[in-house]
XYZ file of C-alpha atoms in Angstrom:
314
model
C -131.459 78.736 92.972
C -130.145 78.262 96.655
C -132.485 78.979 98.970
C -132.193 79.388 102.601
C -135.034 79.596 104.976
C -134.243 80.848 108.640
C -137.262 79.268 110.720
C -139.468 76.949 111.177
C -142.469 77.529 111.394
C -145.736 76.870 109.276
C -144.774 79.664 106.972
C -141.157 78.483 106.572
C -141.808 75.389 106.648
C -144.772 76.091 103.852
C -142.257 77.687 101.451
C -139.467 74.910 102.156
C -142.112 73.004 100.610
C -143.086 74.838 97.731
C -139.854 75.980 96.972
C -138.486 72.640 96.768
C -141.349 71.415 94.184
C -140.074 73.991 92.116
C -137.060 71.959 92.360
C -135.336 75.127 93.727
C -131.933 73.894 96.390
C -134.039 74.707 99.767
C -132.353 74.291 103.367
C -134.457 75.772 105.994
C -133.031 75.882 109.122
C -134.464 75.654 112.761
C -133.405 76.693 116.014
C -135.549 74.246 118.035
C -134.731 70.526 117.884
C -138.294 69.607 117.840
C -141.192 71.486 115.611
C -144.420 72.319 116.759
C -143.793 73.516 120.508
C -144.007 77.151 120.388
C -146.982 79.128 121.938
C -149.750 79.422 119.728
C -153.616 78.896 119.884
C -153.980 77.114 116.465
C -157.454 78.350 115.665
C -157.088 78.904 112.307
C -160.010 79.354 109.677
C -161.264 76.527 106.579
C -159.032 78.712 104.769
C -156.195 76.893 105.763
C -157.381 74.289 103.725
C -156.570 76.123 100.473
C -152.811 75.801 102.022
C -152.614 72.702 104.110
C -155.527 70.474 102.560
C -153.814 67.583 105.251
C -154.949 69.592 108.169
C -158.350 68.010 107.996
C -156.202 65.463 110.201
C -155.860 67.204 113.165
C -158.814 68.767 113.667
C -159.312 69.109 117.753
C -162.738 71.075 117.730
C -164.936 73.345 115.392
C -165.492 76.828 116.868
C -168.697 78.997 115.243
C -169.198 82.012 117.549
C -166.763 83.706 119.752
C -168.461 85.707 123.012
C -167.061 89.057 123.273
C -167.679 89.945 126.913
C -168.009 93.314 127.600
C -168.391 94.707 131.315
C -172.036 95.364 130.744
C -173.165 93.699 127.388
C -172.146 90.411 125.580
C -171.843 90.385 121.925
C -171.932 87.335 119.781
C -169.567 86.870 117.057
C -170.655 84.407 113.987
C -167.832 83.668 111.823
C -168.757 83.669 108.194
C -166.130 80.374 107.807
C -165.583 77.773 110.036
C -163.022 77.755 112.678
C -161.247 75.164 114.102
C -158.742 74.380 116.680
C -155.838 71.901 115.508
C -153.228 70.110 117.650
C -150.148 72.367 116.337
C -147.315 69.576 117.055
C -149.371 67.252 114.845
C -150.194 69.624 112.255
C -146.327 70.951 112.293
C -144.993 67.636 111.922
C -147.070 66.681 109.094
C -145.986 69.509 107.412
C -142.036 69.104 108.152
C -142.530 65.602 106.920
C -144.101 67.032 103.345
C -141.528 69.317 103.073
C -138.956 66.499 103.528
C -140.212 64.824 100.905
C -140.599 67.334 98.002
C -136.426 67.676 98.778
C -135.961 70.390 101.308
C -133.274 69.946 103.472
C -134.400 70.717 106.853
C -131.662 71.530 109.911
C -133.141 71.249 113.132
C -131.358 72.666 116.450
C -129.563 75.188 114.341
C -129.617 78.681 115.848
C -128.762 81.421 113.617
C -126.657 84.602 114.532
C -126.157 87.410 112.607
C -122.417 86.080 111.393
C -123.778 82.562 110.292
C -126.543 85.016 108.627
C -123.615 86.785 107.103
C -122.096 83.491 105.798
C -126.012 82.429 104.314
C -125.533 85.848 102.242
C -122.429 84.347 100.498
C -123.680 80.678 100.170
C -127.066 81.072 98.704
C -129.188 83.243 96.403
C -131.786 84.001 98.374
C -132.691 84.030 102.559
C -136.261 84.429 103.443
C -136.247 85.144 107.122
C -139.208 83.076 108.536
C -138.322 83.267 112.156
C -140.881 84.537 114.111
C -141.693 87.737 115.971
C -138.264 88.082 117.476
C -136.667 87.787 113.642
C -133.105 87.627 114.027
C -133.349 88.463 110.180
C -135.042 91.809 110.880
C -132.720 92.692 113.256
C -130.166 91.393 111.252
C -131.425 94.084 108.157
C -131.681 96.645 110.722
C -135.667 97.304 109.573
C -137.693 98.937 112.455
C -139.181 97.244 115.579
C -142.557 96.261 115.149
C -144.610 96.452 118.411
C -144.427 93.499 120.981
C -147.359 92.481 123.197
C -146.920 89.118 125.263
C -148.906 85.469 124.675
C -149.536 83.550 127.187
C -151.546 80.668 127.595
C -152.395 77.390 129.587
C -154.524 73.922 129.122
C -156.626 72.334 131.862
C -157.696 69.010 131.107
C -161.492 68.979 131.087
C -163.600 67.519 128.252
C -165.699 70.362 126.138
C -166.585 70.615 122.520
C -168.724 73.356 122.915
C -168.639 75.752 119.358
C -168.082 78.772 121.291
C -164.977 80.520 122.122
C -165.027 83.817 125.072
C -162.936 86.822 124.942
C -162.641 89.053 127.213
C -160.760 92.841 126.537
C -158.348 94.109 128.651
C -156.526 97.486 128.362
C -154.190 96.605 125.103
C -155.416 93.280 123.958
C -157.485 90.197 125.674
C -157.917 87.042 127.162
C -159.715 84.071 126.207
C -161.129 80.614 126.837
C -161.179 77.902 124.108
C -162.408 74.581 124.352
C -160.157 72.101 122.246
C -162.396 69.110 122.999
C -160.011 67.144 125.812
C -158.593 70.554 127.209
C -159.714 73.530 127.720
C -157.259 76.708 126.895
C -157.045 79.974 128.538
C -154.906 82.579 127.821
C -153.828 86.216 127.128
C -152.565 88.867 125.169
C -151.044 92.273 126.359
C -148.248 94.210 127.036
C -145.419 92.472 128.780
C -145.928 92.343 132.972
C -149.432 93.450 132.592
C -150.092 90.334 130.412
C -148.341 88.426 133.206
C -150.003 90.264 136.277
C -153.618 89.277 134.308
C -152.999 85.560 133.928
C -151.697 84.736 137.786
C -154.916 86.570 138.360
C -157.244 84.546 136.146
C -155.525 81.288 137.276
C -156.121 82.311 140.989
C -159.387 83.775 140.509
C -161.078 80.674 138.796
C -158.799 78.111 140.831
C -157.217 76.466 137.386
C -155.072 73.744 136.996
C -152.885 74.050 134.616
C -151.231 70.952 133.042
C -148.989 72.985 130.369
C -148.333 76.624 130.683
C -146.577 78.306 126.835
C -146.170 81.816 126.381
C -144.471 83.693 123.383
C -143.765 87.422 122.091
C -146.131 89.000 119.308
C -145.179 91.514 116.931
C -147.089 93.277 115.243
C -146.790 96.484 112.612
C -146.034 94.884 108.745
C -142.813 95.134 108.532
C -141.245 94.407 105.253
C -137.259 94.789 103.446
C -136.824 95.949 99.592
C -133.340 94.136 99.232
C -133.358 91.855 96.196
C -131.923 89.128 97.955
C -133.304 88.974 101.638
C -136.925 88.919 102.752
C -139.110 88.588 105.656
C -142.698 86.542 105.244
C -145.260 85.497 108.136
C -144.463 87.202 112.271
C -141.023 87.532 110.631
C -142.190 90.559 108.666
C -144.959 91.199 111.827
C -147.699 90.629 109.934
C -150.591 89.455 112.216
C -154.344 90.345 112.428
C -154.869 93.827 114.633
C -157.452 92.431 116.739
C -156.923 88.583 117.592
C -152.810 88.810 116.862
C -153.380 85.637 114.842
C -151.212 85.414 112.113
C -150.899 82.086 110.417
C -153.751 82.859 107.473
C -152.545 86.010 107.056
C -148.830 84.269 107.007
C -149.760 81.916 104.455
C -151.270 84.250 102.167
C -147.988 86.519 101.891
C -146.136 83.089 101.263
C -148.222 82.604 98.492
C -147.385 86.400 97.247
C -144.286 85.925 97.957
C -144.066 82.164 96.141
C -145.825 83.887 92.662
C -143.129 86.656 93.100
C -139.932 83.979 93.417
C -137.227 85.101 93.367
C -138.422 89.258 92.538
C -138.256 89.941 96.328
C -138.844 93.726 95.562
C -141.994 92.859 93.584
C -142.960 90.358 96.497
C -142.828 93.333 99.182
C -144.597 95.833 96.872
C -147.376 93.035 96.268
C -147.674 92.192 100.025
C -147.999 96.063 101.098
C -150.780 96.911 98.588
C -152.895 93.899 99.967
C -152.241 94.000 103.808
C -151.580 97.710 104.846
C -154.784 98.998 104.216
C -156.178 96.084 106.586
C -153.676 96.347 108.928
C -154.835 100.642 109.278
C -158.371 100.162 108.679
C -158.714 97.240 111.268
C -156.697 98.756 114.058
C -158.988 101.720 113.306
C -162.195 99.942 113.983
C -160.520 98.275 117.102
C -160.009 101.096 118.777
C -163.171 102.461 117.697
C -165.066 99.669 119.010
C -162.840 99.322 122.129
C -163.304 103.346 123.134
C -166.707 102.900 122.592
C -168.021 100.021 124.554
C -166.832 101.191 127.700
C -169.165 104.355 127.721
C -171.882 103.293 125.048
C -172.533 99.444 125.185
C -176.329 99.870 124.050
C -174.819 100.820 120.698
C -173.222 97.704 120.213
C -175.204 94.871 118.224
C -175.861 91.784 120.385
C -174.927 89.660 117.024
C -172.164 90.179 114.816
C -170.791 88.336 111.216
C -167.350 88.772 110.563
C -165.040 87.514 108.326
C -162.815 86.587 111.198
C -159.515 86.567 108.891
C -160.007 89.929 106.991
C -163.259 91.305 109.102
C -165.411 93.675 106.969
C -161.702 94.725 104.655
């Protein structure tokens, strides 16, 4: 079959790969002349080995707790897995390269519209969109808008490979500090000015220099076609974790739903809603349960935590 893949991305970039072992006509194509650029943390569980066993590579820094600061109690998180950070252009590159080589044509600098989408339709069998939060694909299927917060995030060159990651919550989502081993990264997630207004305040606050400065949309809501030929997989679809907006796990596992489900797209969407919606609901639920209730009952709240810190307690 002809497949086209619109973005990428780990995810698209993932499929392009296993797509084209199958031996299945793959061109994935790429708005950005260069992979590996876009906003995005990287802190991705030892599950990402089961994907990307090369990843082991690029390995900045292992992270074991996270501090959730609270205004008057800290709580320790203790993943059950290992996290660690990974240098994303590396990682991104390695994985372009792999895809390369099983025989996917990869176009780089190629930004898609919705009438080169329209000309994909007639040329191949299948589009996966894989494009990101601001999926020209969704739009393009007129599915609805997932909700948007705003990522930003800087690195200050200081030396720390500390385990330990800090979060701290703001109104609608959080900022952070991670230590990457050369550079430390700050950053934030919230609703559009407000997650602007926070981070000028954090960088004049605690005086930081920043040597790179990245920022990026996040959607998030599942959001998911039944067309037989055109389908949405990874921030595409706006499927990222409730509480940390992560979504690259949770990304990869869909690919590999939707991969078992090639080319049944309908069967691929059913498959992905059973697994994920509950977790989307029930996590968002305990969020907000744990977010109303710190402010006015700290005490209740456990100084030590273990999550699963890809699918929590779900």
């Amino acid at each position: 079959m002809k497949v086209a893949i619109v973005g990428g991305g780990i995810c698209g970039l993932y499929l392009g790969w296993k797509l084209a072992e199958r031996k299945e006509k793959v061109v994935l194509f790429e708005k950005e002349e260069k992979v590996g650029e876009k906003a995005c943390s990287s802190l991705f569980s030892e599950r990402i080995f089961n994907f990307l066993p090369f990843a082991q590579n690029f390995i900045e820094n292992e992270i074991d707790y996270c501090l959730l600061h609270f205004q008057k109690k800290d709580v320790f998180l203790r993943f059950s897995e290992k996290f660690f950070a990974f240098d994303r252009f590396l990682l991104q590159n390695q994985l372009l390269k792999i895809a390369k080589d099983a025989g996917a044509e990869i176009v780089l600098g190629k930004r898609v519209d919705e009438s080169f989408l329209e000309k994909i339709l007639k040329d191949f069998d299948r589009v996966i969109g894989a494009d990101g939060a601001d999926s020209i694909v969704r739009k393009f299927l007129k599915l609805k808008k997932p909700n948007f917060l705003l990522g930003i995030q800087g690195f200050v060159k200081k030396r720390d490979f500390s385990n330990l990651a800090e979060v701290w919550p703001t109104q609608n989502g959080f900022f952070w500090k991670i230590p990457r081993g050369e550079k430390v990264e700050y950053g934030i997630v919230e609703v559009g000015e407000r997650s602007k207004r926070i981070f000028q305040e954090l960088k004049e606050k605690e005086n930081l220099k920043f040597e790179t400065i990245k920022s990026a949309p996040l959607a998030q809501g599942l959001v998911l076609p039944f067309d037989p030929k055109v389908t949405l997989c990874g921030e595409a679809s706006a499927l990222t974790k409730p509480w940390s907006y992560g979504g690259v796990i949770w990304g990869l596992t869909q690919a590999n739903f939707l991969l078992e489900s090639f080319p049944d797209f309908i069967s691929f969407s059913k498959k992905t809603k059973r697994f994920f919606s509950y977790k989307v609901c029930a996590s968002k639920l305990l969020k907000k349960l744990v977010f109303s209730v710190a402010p006015k009952a700290e005490f209740l709240l456990p100084s030590l935590i273990k999550i699963d810190g890809d699918f929590l307690f779900f």
